[in-house]
Amino acid sequence: MPQEEGHEFLDHEAYHSRWEDQFWGKDGGLQPGQAFDAQRSSPALTDLLQRGGLEAAGKRVLVPGCGRGYDLIEFVRAGAAAAVGLELAPSAQREAAAYLGSTLSAAELGKAEVHTGDFFKWQHPTHPAWDVAYDYTFFCALHPAMRRDWAAAYARYLAPGALLACLAFPIVPAGEHPTGPPWPVKPQDYKDVLLPLGFTLVKEYAVPAELSHPGRGGKEAMLLFRKD
């Protein structure tokens, strides 16, 4: 694996293993409301879907790093033909499947799936390309050395004309560089890796504090990209 300038050689497998070993599979597993589990989808996504800023009806939607699947529920109820989550941790996949099964109706459940796999290598067994993707607390969970590969994976997954909605978090004040995950981000970080691969920025705006989870207000921005 090539070395990213400014970073030491990164072992992807060792980095990825933390999500099972330190969170989802440890000491009875990650509970609702613990760590990064906010117990519901972001109000910013709900607002975007309700306003028609992101069209999900009839679309195939991919949500990597979906956790318990809160966002999948939003997309299914917005009319998605298929809402598919991807998780590295097998325990997270099981938790998501159980949560979706207890929350969605039988008809809704037929449109939601959660798979275990590596975002950089995975391929859905039947969907060759996606119409919509949603990225939240996923980009920031990846080591910065992985960001170019992150963009290349989306370029591979998404169909021409597809939309990628990125809810950027955590945006921290200039001069602050906390060690992640979550790694600090700037909206420009997304543009730097996506625009060279044929994505166009369609919309960008700061998320109002009332549309963020508690404690995340003022630290989020929504960016919508179209794959040309």
mmCIF file of C-alpha atoms in Angstrom:
data_model
loop_
_atom_site.group_PDB
_atom_site.id
_atom_site.type_symbol
_atom_site.label_atom_id
_atom_site.label_comp_id
_atom_site.label_asym_id
_atom_site.label_seq_id
_atom_site.Cartn_x
_atom_site.Cartn_y
_atom_site.Cartn_z
ATOM 1 C CA MET A 1 0.000 0.000 0.000
ATOM 2 C CA PRO A 2 1.536 3.348 -0.969
ATOM 3 C CA GLN A 3 2.665 5.741 1.727
ATOM 4 C CA GLU A 4 0.795 9.015 1.934
ATOM 5 C CA GLU A 5 3.000 12.107 2.124
ATOM 6 C CA GLY A 6 3.224 13.297 5.719
ATOM 7 C CA HIS A 7 2.088 9.977 7.211
ATOM 8 C CA GLU A 8 3.921 6.887 8.246
ATOM 9 C CA PHE A 9 3.083 3.610 6.546
ATOM 10 C CA LEU A 10 -0.431 2.672 7.595
ATOM 11 C CA ASP A 11 -1.616 -0.901 8.058
ATOM 12 C CA HIS A 12 -5.252 -0.732 6.922
ATOM 13 C CA GLU A 13 -6.177 -4.096 8.420
ATOM 14 C CA ALA A 14 -4.845 -3.197 11.859
ATOM 15 C CA TYR A 15 -6.521 0.202 11.716
ATOM 16 C CA HIS A 16 -9.840 -1.303 10.655
ATOM 17 C CA SER A 17 -9.815 -3.973 13.371
ATOM 18 C CA ARG A 18 -10.349 -1.393 16.126
ATOM 19 C CA TRP A 19 -14.031 -1.026 15.301
ATOM 20 C CA GLU A 20 -14.761 -4.641 16.257
ATOM 21 C CA ASP A 21 -12.101 -5.038 18.944
ATOM 22 C CA GLN A 22 -12.515 -1.717 20.759
ATOM 23 C CA PHE A 23 -16.143 -0.780 20.164
ATOM 24 C CA TRP A 24 -18.779 -3.095 18.687
ATOM 25 C CA GLY A 25 -17.424 -6.393 19.978
ATOM 26 C CA LYS A 26 -15.974 -5.347 23.333
ATOM 27 C CA ASP A 27 -17.526 -5.886 26.775
ATOM 28 C CA GLY A 28 -21.011 -6.670 25.581
ATOM 29 C CA GLY A 29 -20.847 -4.348 22.602
ATOM 30 C CA LEU A 30 -21.471 -0.687 21.920
ATOM 31 C CA GLN A 31 -24.767 0.343 23.495
ATOM 32 C CA PRO A 32 -27.228 2.877 22.047
ATOM 33 C CA GLY A 33 -26.062 6.348 23.034
ATOM 34 C CA GLN A 34 -22.470 5.319 23.733
ATOM 35 C CA ALA A 35 -19.471 6.872 21.980
ATOM 36 C CA PHE A 36 -20.469 7.800 18.417
ATOM 37 C CA ASP A 37 -23.920 6.135 18.526
ATOM 38 C CA ALA A 38 -26.365 9.066 18.554
ATOM 39 C CA GLN A 39 -29.489 6.832 18.701
ATOM 40 C CA ARG A 40 -31.038 8.399 15.607
ATOM 41 C CA SER A 41 -30.194 9.797 12.221
ATOM 42 C CA SER A 42 -28.850 13.336 12.032
ATOM 43 C CA PRO A 43 -31.596 15.986 11.880
ATOM 44 C CA ALA A 44 -29.586 17.503 9.028
ATOM 45 C CA LEU A 45 -30.230 14.429 6.880
ATOM 46 C CA THR A 46 -33.912 14.323 7.814
ATOM 47 C CA ASP A 47 -34.235 17.993 6.895
ATOM 48 C CA LEU A 48 -32.403 17.515 3.592
ATOM 49 C CA LEU A 49 -34.680 14.644 2.573
ATOM 50 C CA GLN A 50 -37.861 16.389 3.650
ATOM 51 C CA ARG A 51 -36.948 19.557 1.733
ATOM 52 C CA GLY A 52 -36.179 17.583 -1.407
ATOM 53 C CA GLY A 53 -32.530 18.606 -1.331
ATOM 54 C CA LEU A 54 -31.608 14.965 -1.813
ATOM 55 C CA GLU A 55 -33.995 12.808 -3.839
ATOM 56 C CA ALA A 56 -34.194 9.241 -2.537
ATOM 57 C CA ALA A 57 -37.469 7.983 -4.043
ATOM 58 C CA GLY A 58 -36.839 4.989 -6.261
ATOM 59 C CA LYS A 59 -33.074 5.234 -5.764
ATOM 60 C CA ARG A 60 -30.437 2.702 -4.718
ATOM 61 C CA VAL A 61 -28.710 4.216 -1.686
ATOM 62 C CA LEU A 62 -25.364 3.230 -0.142
ATOM 63 C CA VAL A 63 -24.429 4.188 3.443
ATOM 64 C CA PRO A 64 -20.940 3.049 4.483
ATOM 65 C CA GLY A 65 -20.193 3.015 8.195
ATOM 66 C CA CYS A 66 -23.924 2.826 8.878
ATOM 67 C CA GLY A 67 -23.679 1.756 12.538
ATOM 68 C CA ARG A 68 -27.085 0.618 13.792
ATOM 69 C CA GLY A 69 -28.717 1.674 10.568
ATOM 70 C CA TYR A 70 -30.499 4.837 11.679
ATOM 71 C CA ASP A 71 -29.839 6.499 8.311
ATOM 72 C CA LEU A 72 -31.140 3.491 6.392
ATOM 73 C CA ILE A 73 -34.509 3.996 8.057
ATOM 74 C CA GLU A 74 -34.600 7.615 6.862
ATOM 75 C CA PHE A 75 -33.853 6.602 3.288
ATOM 76 C CA VAL A 76 -36.363 3.746 3.246
ATOM 77 C CA ARG A 77 -39.093 6.054 4.563
ATOM 78 C CA ALA A 78 -38.110 8.638 1.949
ATOM 79 C CA GLY A 79 -38.970 6.056 -0.711
ATOM 80 C CA ALA A 80 -35.618 4.483 -1.567
ATOM 81 C CA ALA A 81 -35.865 1.343 -3.658
ATOM 82 C CA ALA A 82 -32.915 -0.089 -1.709
ATOM 83 C CA ALA A 83 -31.022 1.333 1.263
ATOM 84 C CA VAL A 84 -27.861 -0.652 1.908
ATOM 85 C CA GLY A 85 -25.476 -0.155 4.800
ATOM 86 C CA LEU A 86 -21.908 -1.397 5.014
ATOM 87 C CA GLU A 87 -20.016 -2.096 8.230
ATOM 88 C CA LEU A 88 -16.523 -3.426 8.904
ATOM 89 C CA ALA A 89 -17.419 -4.880 12.293
ATOM 90 C CA PRO A 90 -19.473 -8.088 12.202
ATOM 91 C CA SER A 91 -20.987 -7.155 15.578
ATOM 92 C CA ALA A 92 -22.173 -3.834 14.132
ATOM 93 C CA GLN A 93 -23.827 -5.632 11.230
ATOM 94 C CA ARG A 94 -25.687 -7.898 13.638
ATOM 95 C CA GLU A 95 -26.776 -4.953 15.787
ATOM 96 C CA ALA A 96 -28.012 -3.079 12.720
ATOM 97 C CA ALA A 97 -29.927 -6.088 11.413
ATOM 98 C CA ALA A 98 -31.602 -6.522 14.804
ATOM 99 C CA TYR A 99 -32.455 -2.823 15.096
ATOM 100 C CA LEU A 100 -33.890 -2.611 11.599
ATOM 101 C CA GLY A 101 -35.896 -5.764 12.201
ATOM 102 C CA SER A 102 -37.433 -4.271 15.335
ATOM 103 C CA THR A 103 -38.144 -0.855 13.792
ATOM 104 C CA LEU A 104 -39.220 -1.301 10.171
ATOM 105 C CA SER A 105 -42.384 -2.896 8.855
ATOM 106 C CA ALA A 106 -42.072 -6.062 6.808
ATOM 107 C CA ALA A 107 -42.485 -4.089 3.577
ATOM 108 C CA GLU A 108 -39.879 -1.516 4.650
ATOM 109 C CA LEU A 109 -37.486 -4.198 5.823
ATOM 110 C CA GLY A 110 -37.481 -5.700 2.335
ATOM 111 C CA LYS A 111 -35.767 -2.523 1.127
ATOM 112 C CA ALA A 112 -33.038 -2.352 3.790
ATOM 113 C CA GLU A 113 -29.855 -4.420 4.048
ATOM 114 C CA VAL A 114 -26.666 -4.278 6.068
ATOM 115 C CA HIS A 115 -23.529 -6.041 4.857
ATOM 116 C CA THR A 116 -20.157 -6.688 6.464
ATOM 117 C CA GLY A 117 -17.212 -5.700 4.314
ATOM 118 C CA ASP A 118 -14.256 -3.431 3.649
ATOM 119 C CA PHE A 119 -15.404 -0.261 1.875
ATOM 120 C CA PHE A 120 -12.234 -0.245 -0.210
ATOM 121 C CA LYS A 121 -12.803 -3.784 -1.553
ATOM 122 C CA TRP A 122 -16.486 -4.643 -1.159
ATOM 123 C CA GLN A 123 -18.938 -5.258 -3.984
ATOM 124 C CA HIS A 124 -22.672 -5.760 -3.617
ATOM 125 C CA PRO A 125 -23.817 -9.112 -5.031
ATOM 126 C CA THR A 126 -26.518 -7.584 -7.254
ATOM 127 C CA HIS A 127 -26.206 -3.764 -7.369
ATOM 128 C CA PRO A 128 -23.356 -2.805 -9.726
ATOM 129 C CA ALA A 129 -23.753 0.936 -9.141
ATOM 130 C CA TRP A 130 -25.508 3.319 -6.771
ATOM 131 C CA ASP A 131 -27.706 6.364 -7.343
ATOM 132 C CA VAL A 132 -27.098 8.013 -3.956
ATOM 133 C CA ALA A 133 -24.504 7.659 -1.205
ATOM 134 C CA TYR A 134 -24.454 9.249 2.222
ATOM 135 C CA ASP A 135 -21.277 9.754 4.243
ATOM 136 C CA TYR A 136 -21.409 10.855 7.878
ATOM 137 C CA THR A 137 -18.919 10.020 10.634
ATOM 138 C CA PHE A 138 -17.256 7.747 8.075
ATOM 139 C CA PHE A 139 -14.775 10.068 6.355
ATOM 140 C CA CYS A 140 -13.665 11.321 9.781
ATOM 141 C CA ALA A 141 -13.248 7.758 11.067
ATOM 142 C CA LEU A 142 -10.683 7.005 8.371
ATOM 143 C CA HIS A 143 -7.053 7.914 8.853
ATOM 144 C CA PRO A 144 -6.242 10.958 6.661
ATOM 145 C CA ALA A 145 -3.891 8.734 4.666
ATOM 146 C CA MET A 146 -6.968 6.855 3.416
ATOM 147 C CA ARG A 147 -8.836 9.833 1.985
ATOM 148 C CA ARG A 148 -7.729 9.537 -1.635
ATOM 149 C CA ASP A 149 -8.687 5.849 -1.578
ATOM 150 C CA TRP A 150 -12.039 6.848 -0.030
ATOM 151 C CA ALA A 151 -12.753 9.134 -2.979
ATOM 152 C CA ALA A 152 -11.629 6.530 -5.510
ATOM 153 C CA ALA A 153 -13.993 3.981 -3.948
ATOM 154 C CA TYR A 154 -16.958 6.337 -4.288
ATOM 155 C CA ALA A 155 -15.993 7.050 -7.890
ATOM 156 C CA ARG A 156 -16.135 3.303 -8.485
ATOM 157 C CA TYR A 157 -19.405 2.695 -6.628
ATOM 158 C CA LEU A 158 -21.520 5.542 -7.968
ATOM 159 C CA ALA A 159 -23.331 5.625 -11.314
ATOM 160 C CA PRO A 160 -22.943 8.642 -13.619
ATOM 161 C CA GLY A 161 -25.206 11.401 -12.341
ATOM 162 C CA ALA A 162 -25.349 9.915 -8.827
ATOM 163 C CA LEU A 163 -25.292 12.157 -5.767
ATOM 164 C CA LEU A 164 -22.938 11.854 -2.816
ATOM 165 C CA ALA A 165 -24.103 13.685 0.316
ATOM 166 C CA CYS A 166 -21.292 14.309 2.793
ATOM 167 C CA LEU A 167 -22.157 15.603 6.244
ATOM 168 C CA ALA A 168 -18.743 16.901 7.273
ATOM 169 C CA PHE A 169 -17.867 16.463 10.961
ATOM 170 C CA PRO A 170 -16.006 17.406 13.139
ATOM 171 C CA ILE A 171 -15.016 20.818 11.790
ATOM 172 C CA VAL A 172 -12.773 22.338 14.460
ATOM 173 C CA PRO A 173 -11.332 25.846 14.864
ATOM 174 C CA ALA A 174 -8.151 26.695 12.983
ATOM 175 C CA GLY A 175 -5.079 25.645 14.896
ATOM 176 C CA GLU A 176 -6.748 22.695 16.608
ATOM 177 C CA HIS A 177 -5.547 19.340 15.353
ATOM 178 C CA PRO A 178 -6.822 16.644 17.719
ATOM 179 C CA THR A 179 -5.750 13.090 17.070
ATOM 180 C CA GLY A 180 -8.545 10.872 15.803
ATOM 181 C CA PRO A 181 -10.624 9.043 15.153
ATOM 182 C CA PRO A 182 -12.671 11.068 14.673
ATOM 183 C CA TRP A 183 -10.107 13.026 12.688
ATOM 184 C CA PRO A 184 -10.816 16.745 12.248
ATOM 185 C CA VAL A 185 -12.064 17.716 8.808
ATOM 186 C CA LYS A 186 -12.643 20.786 6.666
ATOM 187 C CA PRO A 187 -15.099 21.008 3.766
ATOM 188 C CA GLN A 188 -12.076 21.570 1.542
ATOM 189 C CA ASP A 189 -10.754 18.107 2.464
ATOM 190 C CA TYR A 190 -13.707 16.509 0.672
ATOM 191 C CA LYS A 191 -13.317 18.744 -2.369
ATOM 192 C CA ASP A 192 -9.586 18.096 -2.584
ATOM 193 C CA VAL A 193 -10.070 14.370 -3.138
ATOM 194 C CA LEU A 194 -13.430 14.250 -4.978
ATOM 195 C CA LEU A 195 -13.196 17.050 -7.539
ATOM 196 C CA PRO A 196 -10.129 15.606 -9.332
ATOM 197 C CA LEU A 197 -12.079 12.361 -9.872
ATOM 198 C CA GLY A 198 -14.924 13.916 -11.843
ATOM 199 C CA PHE A 199 -17.245 14.980 -9.059
ATOM 200 C CA THR A 200 -18.943 18.385 -9.153
ATOM 201 C CA LEU A 201 -19.879 20.277 -6.006
ATOM 202 C CA VAL A 202 -23.618 20.941 -6.270
ATOM 203 C CA LYS A 203 -24.274 22.543 -2.894
ATOM 204 C CA GLU A 204 -22.451 23.399 0.325
ATOM 205 C CA TYR A 205 -23.760 24.983 3.508
ATOM 206 C CA ALA A 206 -23.036 25.164 7.216
ATOM 207 C CA VAL A 207 -25.473 23.050 9.220
ATOM 208 C CA PRO A 208 -27.505 25.115 11.715
ATOM 209 C CA ALA A 209 -26.893 24.041 15.300
ATOM 210 C CA GLU A 210 -30.529 22.994 15.705
ATOM 211 C CA LEU A 211 -30.036 20.419 12.940
ATOM 212 C CA SER A 212 -27.043 18.801 14.638
ATOM 213 C CA HIS A 213 -26.917 16.170 17.355
ATOM 214 C CA PRO A 214 -26.264 17.623 20.850
ATOM 215 C CA GLY A 215 -22.632 18.631 21.181
ATOM 216 C CA ARG A 216 -22.046 18.785 17.431
ATOM 217 C CA GLY A 217 -23.576 22.175 16.722
ATOM 218 C CA GLY A 218 -21.327 24.513 14.764
ATOM 219 C CA LYS A 219 -19.052 21.647 13.780
ATOM 220 C CA GLU A 220 -20.893 20.372 10.697
ATOM 221 C CA ALA A 221 -21.385 21.271 7.045
ATOM 222 C CA MET A 222 -23.366 19.565 4.287
ATOM 223 C CA LEU A 223 -21.744 19.053 0.897
ATOM 224 C CA LEU A 224 -23.553 17.564 -2.093
ATOM 225 C CA PHE A 225 -21.481 16.228 -4.977
ATOM 226 C CA ARG A 226 -22.627 14.862 -8.330
ATOM 227 C CA LYS A 227 -20.592 12.251 -10.155
ATOM 228 C CA ASP A 228 -20.302 13.435 -13.761
#
